[in-house]
Amino acid sequence: IDTHRAELLYSRMGPAIEASGGSAGNTAAGVASFGGRAAFFGKVSNDALGEIYAHDIHAQGIAFDTRPLEGEPPTARSMIFVTPDGERSMNTYLGACVELGPEDVEADKASGAKVT
């Protein structure tokens, strides 16, 4: 979905469960949960969701030092709405993560990795 739709859906959403995720971030979290060392290169924006994501990934012991994006677009999100009968509607907004570039990859961390 686009920025406008993402912000509209988020503003109309009732109480929610927010959880940081994404396939690469979740993989790094899995490695860290087993006692491994993990680093994550990803792009969030300098907004509330970006701050939450950075907090959550750091709290799991993952190195995440990519500078947040200043301004637009906002941090990515996937909003999954579930109806009372269990039907799900998934709405994914890629946001700031599409701004990740080579300048965001820390050469020392990448070159020192056993698995990339």
mmCIF file with all atom_site columns, C-alpha atoms in Angstrom:
data_model
loop_
_atom_site.group_PDB
_atom_site.id
_atom_site.type_symbol
_atom_site.label_atom_id
_atom_site.label_alt_id
_atom_site.label_comp_id
_atom_site.label_asym_id
_atom_site.label_entity_id
_atom_site.label_seq_id
_atom_site.pdbx_PDB_ins_code
_atom_site.Cartn_x
_atom_site.Cartn_y
_atom_site.Cartn_z
_atom_site.occupancy
_atom_site.B_iso_or_equiv
_atom_site.pdbx_formal_charge
_atom_site.auth_seq_id
_atom_site.auth_comp_id
_atom_site.auth_asym_id
_atom_site.auth_atom_id
_atom_site.pdbx_PDB_model_num
ATOM 1   C CA . ILE A 1 1   ? 0.000   0.000   0.000  1.00 0.00 ? 1   ILE A CA 1
ATOM 2   C CA . ASP A 1 2   ? 1.123   3.625   -0.369 1.00 0.00 ? 2   ASP A CA 1
ATOM 3   C CA . THR A 1 3   ? 1.957   6.173   2.348  1.00 0.00 ? 3   THR A CA 1
ATOM 4   C CA . HIS A 1 4   ? -1.486  7.774   2.409  1.00 0.00 ? 4   HIS A CA 1
ATOM 5   C CA . ARG A 1 5   ? -3.272  4.426   2.764  1.00 0.00 ? 5   ARG A CA 1
ATOM 6   C CA . ALA A 1 6   ? -0.845  3.240   5.459  1.00 0.00 ? 6   ALA A CA 1
ATOM 7   C CA . GLU A 1 7   ? -1.381  6.347   7.555  1.00 0.00 ? 7   GLU A CA 1
ATOM 8   C CA . LEU A 1 8   ? -5.158  6.270   7.022  1.00 0.00 ? 8   LEU A CA 1
ATOM 9   C CA . LEU A 1 9   ? -5.446  2.620   8.084  1.00 0.00 ? 9   LEU A CA 1
ATOM 10  C CA . TYR A 1 10  ? -3.179  3.166   11.089 1.00 0.00 ? 10  TYR A CA 1
ATOM 11  C CA . SER A 1 11  ? -5.196  6.197   12.214 1.00 0.00 ? 11  SER A CA 1
ATOM 12  C CA . ARG A 1 12  ? -8.460  4.228   12.010 1.00 0.00 ? 12  ARG A CA 1
ATOM 13  C CA . MET A 1 13  ? -7.138  1.139   13.740 1.00 0.00 ? 13  MET A CA 1
ATOM 14  C CA . GLY A 1 14  ? -8.408  0.491   17.244 1.00 0.00 ? 14  GLY A CA 1
ATOM 15  C CA . PRO A 1 15  ? -6.269  -0.893  20.051 1.00 0.00 ? 15  PRO A CA 1
ATOM 16  C CA . ALA A 1 16  ? -3.533  -2.995  18.509 1.00 0.00 ? 16  ALA A CA 1
ATOM 17  C CA . ILE A 1 17  ? -0.654  -5.270  19.275 1.00 0.00 ? 17  ILE A CA 1
ATOM 18  C CA . GLU A 1 18  ? 2.499   -3.775  17.799 1.00 0.00 ? 18  GLU A CA 1
ATOM 19  C CA . ALA A 1 19  ? 5.506   -6.007  17.314 1.00 0.00 ? 19  ALA A CA 1
ATOM 20  C CA . SER A 1 20  ? 8.752   -5.303  15.530 1.00 0.00 ? 20  SER A CA 1
ATOM 21  C CA . GLY A 1 21  ? 9.533   -7.790  12.797 1.00 0.00 ? 21  GLY A CA 1
ATOM 22  C CA . GLY A 1 22  ? 10.468  -8.348  9.197  1.00 0.00 ? 22  GLY A CA 1
ATOM 23  C CA . SER A 1 23  ? 12.194  -11.415 7.824  1.00 0.00 ? 23  SER A CA 1
ATOM 24  C CA . ALA A 1 24  ? 15.789  -10.202 8.245  1.00 0.00 ? 24  ALA A CA 1
ATOM 25  C CA . GLY A 1 25  ? 15.143  -8.638  11.636 1.00 0.00 ? 25  GLY A CA 1
ATOM 26  C CA . ASN A 1 26  ? 13.363  -11.767 12.821 1.00 0.00 ? 26  ASN A CA 1
ATOM 27  C CA . THR A 1 27  ? 16.262  -13.912 11.600 1.00 0.00 ? 27  THR A CA 1
ATOM 28  C CA . ALA A 1 28  ? 18.740  -11.742 13.537 1.00 0.00 ? 28  ALA A CA 1
ATOM 29  C CA . ALA A 1 29  ? 16.489  -12.026 16.600 1.00 0.00 ? 29  ALA A CA 1
ATOM 30  C CA . GLY A 1 30  ? 16.476  -15.806 16.247 1.00 0.00 ? 30  GLY A CA 1
ATOM 31  C CA . VAL A 1 31  ? 20.280  -15.928 16.066 1.00 0.00 ? 31  VAL A CA 1
ATOM 32  C CA . ALA A 1 32  ? 20.561  -13.686 19.138 1.00 0.00 ? 32  ALA A CA 1
ATOM 33  C CA . SER A 1 33  ? 18.009  -15.772 21.062 1.00 0.00 ? 33  SER A CA 1
ATOM 34  C CA . PHE A 1 34  ? 20.267  -18.820 20.614 1.00 0.00 ? 34  PHE A CA 1
ATOM 35  C CA . GLY A 1 35  ? 23.262  -16.915 21.992 1.00 0.00 ? 35  GLY A CA 1
ATOM 36  C CA . GLY A 1 36  ? 24.742  -15.922 18.629 1.00 0.00 ? 36  GLY A CA 1
ATOM 37  C CA . ARG A 1 37  ? 25.963  -12.471 17.686 1.00 0.00 ? 37  ARG A CA 1
ATOM 38  C CA . ALA A 1 38  ? 23.900  -10.665 15.092 1.00 0.00 ? 38  ALA A CA 1
ATOM 39  C CA . ALA A 1 39  ? 23.959  -7.364  13.268 1.00 0.00 ? 39  ALA A CA 1
ATOM 40  C CA . PHE A 1 40  ? 21.139  -5.916  11.211 1.00 0.00 ? 40  PHE A CA 1
ATOM 41  C CA . PHE A 1 41  ? 21.264  -3.419  8.363  1.00 0.00 ? 41  PHE A CA 1
ATOM 42  C CA . GLY A 1 42  ? 17.882  -1.862  7.773  1.00 0.00 ? 42  GLY A CA 1
ATOM 43  C CA . LYS A 1 43  ? 16.308  1.543   7.339  1.00 0.00 ? 43  LYS A CA 1
ATOM 44  C CA . VAL A 1 44  ? 13.713  3.103   9.594  1.00 0.00 ? 44  VAL A CA 1
ATOM 45  C CA . SER A 1 45  ? 12.568  6.686   9.666  1.00 0.00 ? 45  SER A CA 1
ATOM 46  C CA . ASN A 1 46  ? 13.093  9.111   12.522 1.00 0.00 ? 46  ASN A CA 1
ATOM 47  C CA . ASP A 1 47  ? 9.522   8.634   13.773 1.00 0.00 ? 47  ASP A CA 1
ATOM 48  C CA . ALA A 1 48  ? 7.737   6.821   16.604 1.00 0.00 ? 48  ALA A CA 1
ATOM 49  C CA . LEU A 1 49  ? 7.627   3.428   14.852 1.00 0.00 ? 49  LEU A CA 1
ATOM 50  C CA . GLY A 1 50  ? 11.292  3.744   13.874 1.00 0.00 ? 50  GLY A CA 1
ATOM 51  C CA . GLU A 1 51  ? 12.254  4.468   17.482 1.00 0.00 ? 51  GLU A CA 1
ATOM 52  C CA . ILE A 1 52  ? 10.232  1.482   18.683 1.00 0.00 ? 52  ILE A CA 1
ATOM 53  C CA . TYR A 1 53  ? 11.884  -0.776  16.101 1.00 0.00 ? 53  TYR A CA 1
ATOM 54  C CA . ALA A 1 54  ? 15.396  0.394   17.048 1.00 0.00 ? 54  ALA A CA 1
ATOM 55  C CA . HIS A 1 55  ? 14.617  -0.098  20.730 1.00 0.00 ? 55  HIS A CA 1
ATOM 56  C CA . ASP A 1 56  ? 13.204  -3.585  20.223 1.00 0.00 ? 56  ASP A CA 1
ATOM 57  C CA . ILE A 1 57  ? 16.070  -4.837  18.088 1.00 0.00 ? 57  ILE A CA 1
ATOM 58  C CA . HIS A 1 58  ? 18.718  -3.387  20.441 1.00 0.00 ? 58  HIS A CA 1
ATOM 59  C CA . ALA A 1 59  ? 16.897  -4.917  23.437 1.00 0.00 ? 59  ALA A CA 1
ATOM 60  C CA . GLN A 1 60  ? 17.469  -8.347  21.874 1.00 0.00 ? 60  GLN A CA 1
ATOM 61  C CA . GLY A 1 61  ? 21.226  -7.726  21.747 1.00 0.00 ? 61  GLY A CA 1
ATOM 62  C CA . ILE A 1 62  ? 21.392  -7.100  18.000 1.00 0.00 ? 62  ILE A CA 1
ATOM 63  C CA . ALA A 1 63  ? 23.814  -4.516  16.597 1.00 0.00 ? 63  ALA A CA 1
ATOM 64  C CA . PHE A 1 64  ? 21.707  -2.032  14.638 1.00 0.00 ? 64  PHE A CA 1
ATOM 65  C CA . ASP A 1 65  ? 23.459  1.228   13.976 1.00 0.00 ? 65  ASP A CA 1
ATOM 66  C CA . THR A 1 66  ? 21.977  2.346   10.655 1.00 0.00 ? 66  THR A CA 1
ATOM 67  C CA . ARG A 1 67  ? 21.120  6.031   10.883 1.00 0.00 ? 67  ARG A CA 1
ATOM 68  C CA . PRO A 1 68  ? 17.387  6.658   10.690 1.00 0.00 ? 68  PRO A CA 1
ATOM 69  C CA . LEU A 1 69  ? 15.991  8.476   7.690  1.00 0.00 ? 69  LEU A CA 1
ATOM 70  C CA . GLU A 1 70  ? 15.121  12.111  8.351  1.00 0.00 ? 70  GLU A CA 1
ATOM 71  C CA . GLY A 1 71  ? 11.741  13.026  6.916  1.00 0.00 ? 71  GLY A CA 1
ATOM 72  C CA . GLU A 1 72  ? 9.719   11.012  4.432  1.00 0.00 ? 72  GLU A CA 1
ATOM 73  C CA . PRO A 1 73  ? 8.873   8.252   3.885  1.00 0.00 ? 73  PRO A CA 1
ATOM 74  C CA . PRO A 1 74  ? 7.850   6.999   7.335  1.00 0.00 ? 74  PRO A CA 1
ATOM 75  C CA . THR A 1 75  ? 8.904   3.668   8.818  1.00 0.00 ? 75  THR A CA 1
ATOM 76  C CA . ALA A 1 76  ? 7.571   0.540   7.130  1.00 0.00 ? 76  ALA A CA 1
ATOM 77  C CA . ARG A 1 77  ? 4.697   -1.360  8.657  1.00 0.00 ? 77  ARG A CA 1
ATOM 78  C CA . SER A 1 78  ? 2.432   -4.273  8.011  1.00 0.00 ? 78  SER A CA 1
ATOM 79  C CA . MET A 1 79  ? -1.041  -3.974  9.454  1.00 0.00 ? 79  MET A CA 1
ATOM 80  C CA . ILE A 1 80  ? -2.993  -7.186  9.728  1.00 0.00 ? 80  ILE A CA 1
ATOM 81  C CA . PHE A 1 81  ? -6.657  -6.824  10.478 1.00 0.00 ? 81  PHE A CA 1
ATOM 82  C CA . VAL A 1 82  ? -8.538  -9.855  11.778 1.00 0.00 ? 82  VAL A CA 1
ATOM 83  C CA . THR A 1 83  ? -12.315 -10.125 11.616 1.00 0.00 ? 83  THR A CA 1
ATOM 84  C CA . PRO A 1 84  ? -14.299 -11.786 14.423 1.00 0.00 ? 84  PRO A CA 1
ATOM 85  C CA . ASP A 1 85  ? -14.563 -14.948 12.313 1.00 0.00 ? 85  ASP A CA 1
ATOM 86  C CA . GLY A 1 86  ? -10.786 -15.131 11.827 1.00 0.00 ? 86  GLY A CA 1
ATOM 87  C CA . GLU A 1 87  ? -10.414 -13.727 8.307  1.00 0.00 ? 87  GLU A CA 1
ATOM 88  C CA . ARG A 1 88  ? -7.206  -11.711 7.878  1.00 0.00 ? 88  ARG A CA 1
ATOM 89  C CA . SER A 1 89  ? -6.379  -8.744  5.679  1.00 0.00 ? 89  SER A CA 1
ATOM 90  C CA . MET A 1 90  ? -2.676  -7.930  5.371  1.00 0.00 ? 90  MET A CA 1
ATOM 91  C CA . ASN A 1 91  ? -1.671  -4.388  4.384  1.00 0.00 ? 91  ASN A CA 1
ATOM 92  C CA . THR A 1 92  ? 2.066   -3.884  3.942  1.00 0.00 ? 92  THR A CA 1
ATOM 93  C CA . TYR A 1 93  ? 3.733   -0.517  3.494  1.00 0.00 ? 93  TYR A CA 1
ATOM 94  C CA . LEU A 1 94  ? 7.466   -0.616  2.621  1.00 0.00 ? 94  LEU A CA 1
ATOM 95  C CA . GLY A 1 95  ? 8.198   2.968   3.664  1.00 0.00 ? 95  GLY A CA 1
ATOM 96  C CA . ALA A 1 96  ? 11.714  3.951   4.695  1.00 0.00 ? 96  ALA A CA 1
ATOM 97  C CA . CYS A 1 97  ? 13.224  0.502   4.109  1.00 0.00 ? 97  CYS A CA 1
ATOM 98  C CA . VAL A 1 98  ? 13.311  1.125   0.348  1.00 0.00 ? 98  VAL A CA 1
ATOM 99  C CA . GLU A 1 99  ? 15.797  3.936   1.073  1.00 0.00 ? 99  GLU A CA 1
ATOM 100 C CA . LEU A 1 100 ? 18.428  1.490   2.395  1.00 0.00 ? 100 LEU A CA 1
ATOM 101 C CA . GLY A 1 101 ? 21.546  1.920   0.311  1.00 0.00 ? 101 GLY A CA 1
ATOM 102 C CA . PRO A 1 102 ? 25.191  0.850   0.150  1.00 0.00 ? 102 PRO A CA 1
ATOM 103 C CA . GLU A 1 103 ? 26.116  3.772   2.402  1.00 0.00 ? 103 GLU A CA 1
ATOM 104 C CA . ASP A 1 104 ? 24.097  2.124   5.172  1.00 0.00 ? 104 ASP A CA 1
ATOM 105 C CA . VAL A 1 105 ? 26.150  -1.076  5.215  1.00 0.00 ? 105 VAL A CA 1
ATOM 106 C CA . GLU A 1 106 ? 28.975  -0.916  7.732  1.00 0.00 ? 106 GLU A CA 1
ATOM 107 C CA . ALA A 1 107 ? 31.939  -2.536  6.001  1.00 0.00 ? 107 ALA A CA 1
ATOM 108 C CA . ASP A 1 108 ? 33.633  -3.668  9.235  1.00 0.00 ? 108 ASP A CA 1
ATOM 109 C CA . LYS A 1 109 ? 30.531  -5.516  10.427 1.00 0.00 ? 109 LYS A CA 1
ATOM 110 C CA . ALA A 1 110 ? 29.818  -7.069  7.037  1.00 0.00 ? 110 ALA A CA 1
ATOM 111 C CA . SER A 1 111 ? 33.406  -8.179  6.458  1.00 0.00 ? 111 SER A CA 1
ATOM 112 C CA . GLY A 1 112 ? 33.661  -9.676  9.942  1.00 0.00 ? 112 GLY A CA 1
ATOM 113 C CA . ALA A 1 113 ? 30.527  -11.773 9.578  1.00 0.00 ? 113 ALA A CA 1
ATOM 114 C CA . LYS A 1 114 ? 30.740  -15.544 9.322  1.00 0.00 ? 114 LYS A CA 1
ATOM 115 C CA . VAL A 1 115 ? 27.280  -15.676 7.737  1.00 0.00 ? 115 VAL A CA 1
ATOM 116 C CA . THR A 1 116 ? 25.781  -12.913 5.653  1.00 0.00 ? 116 THR A CA 1
#
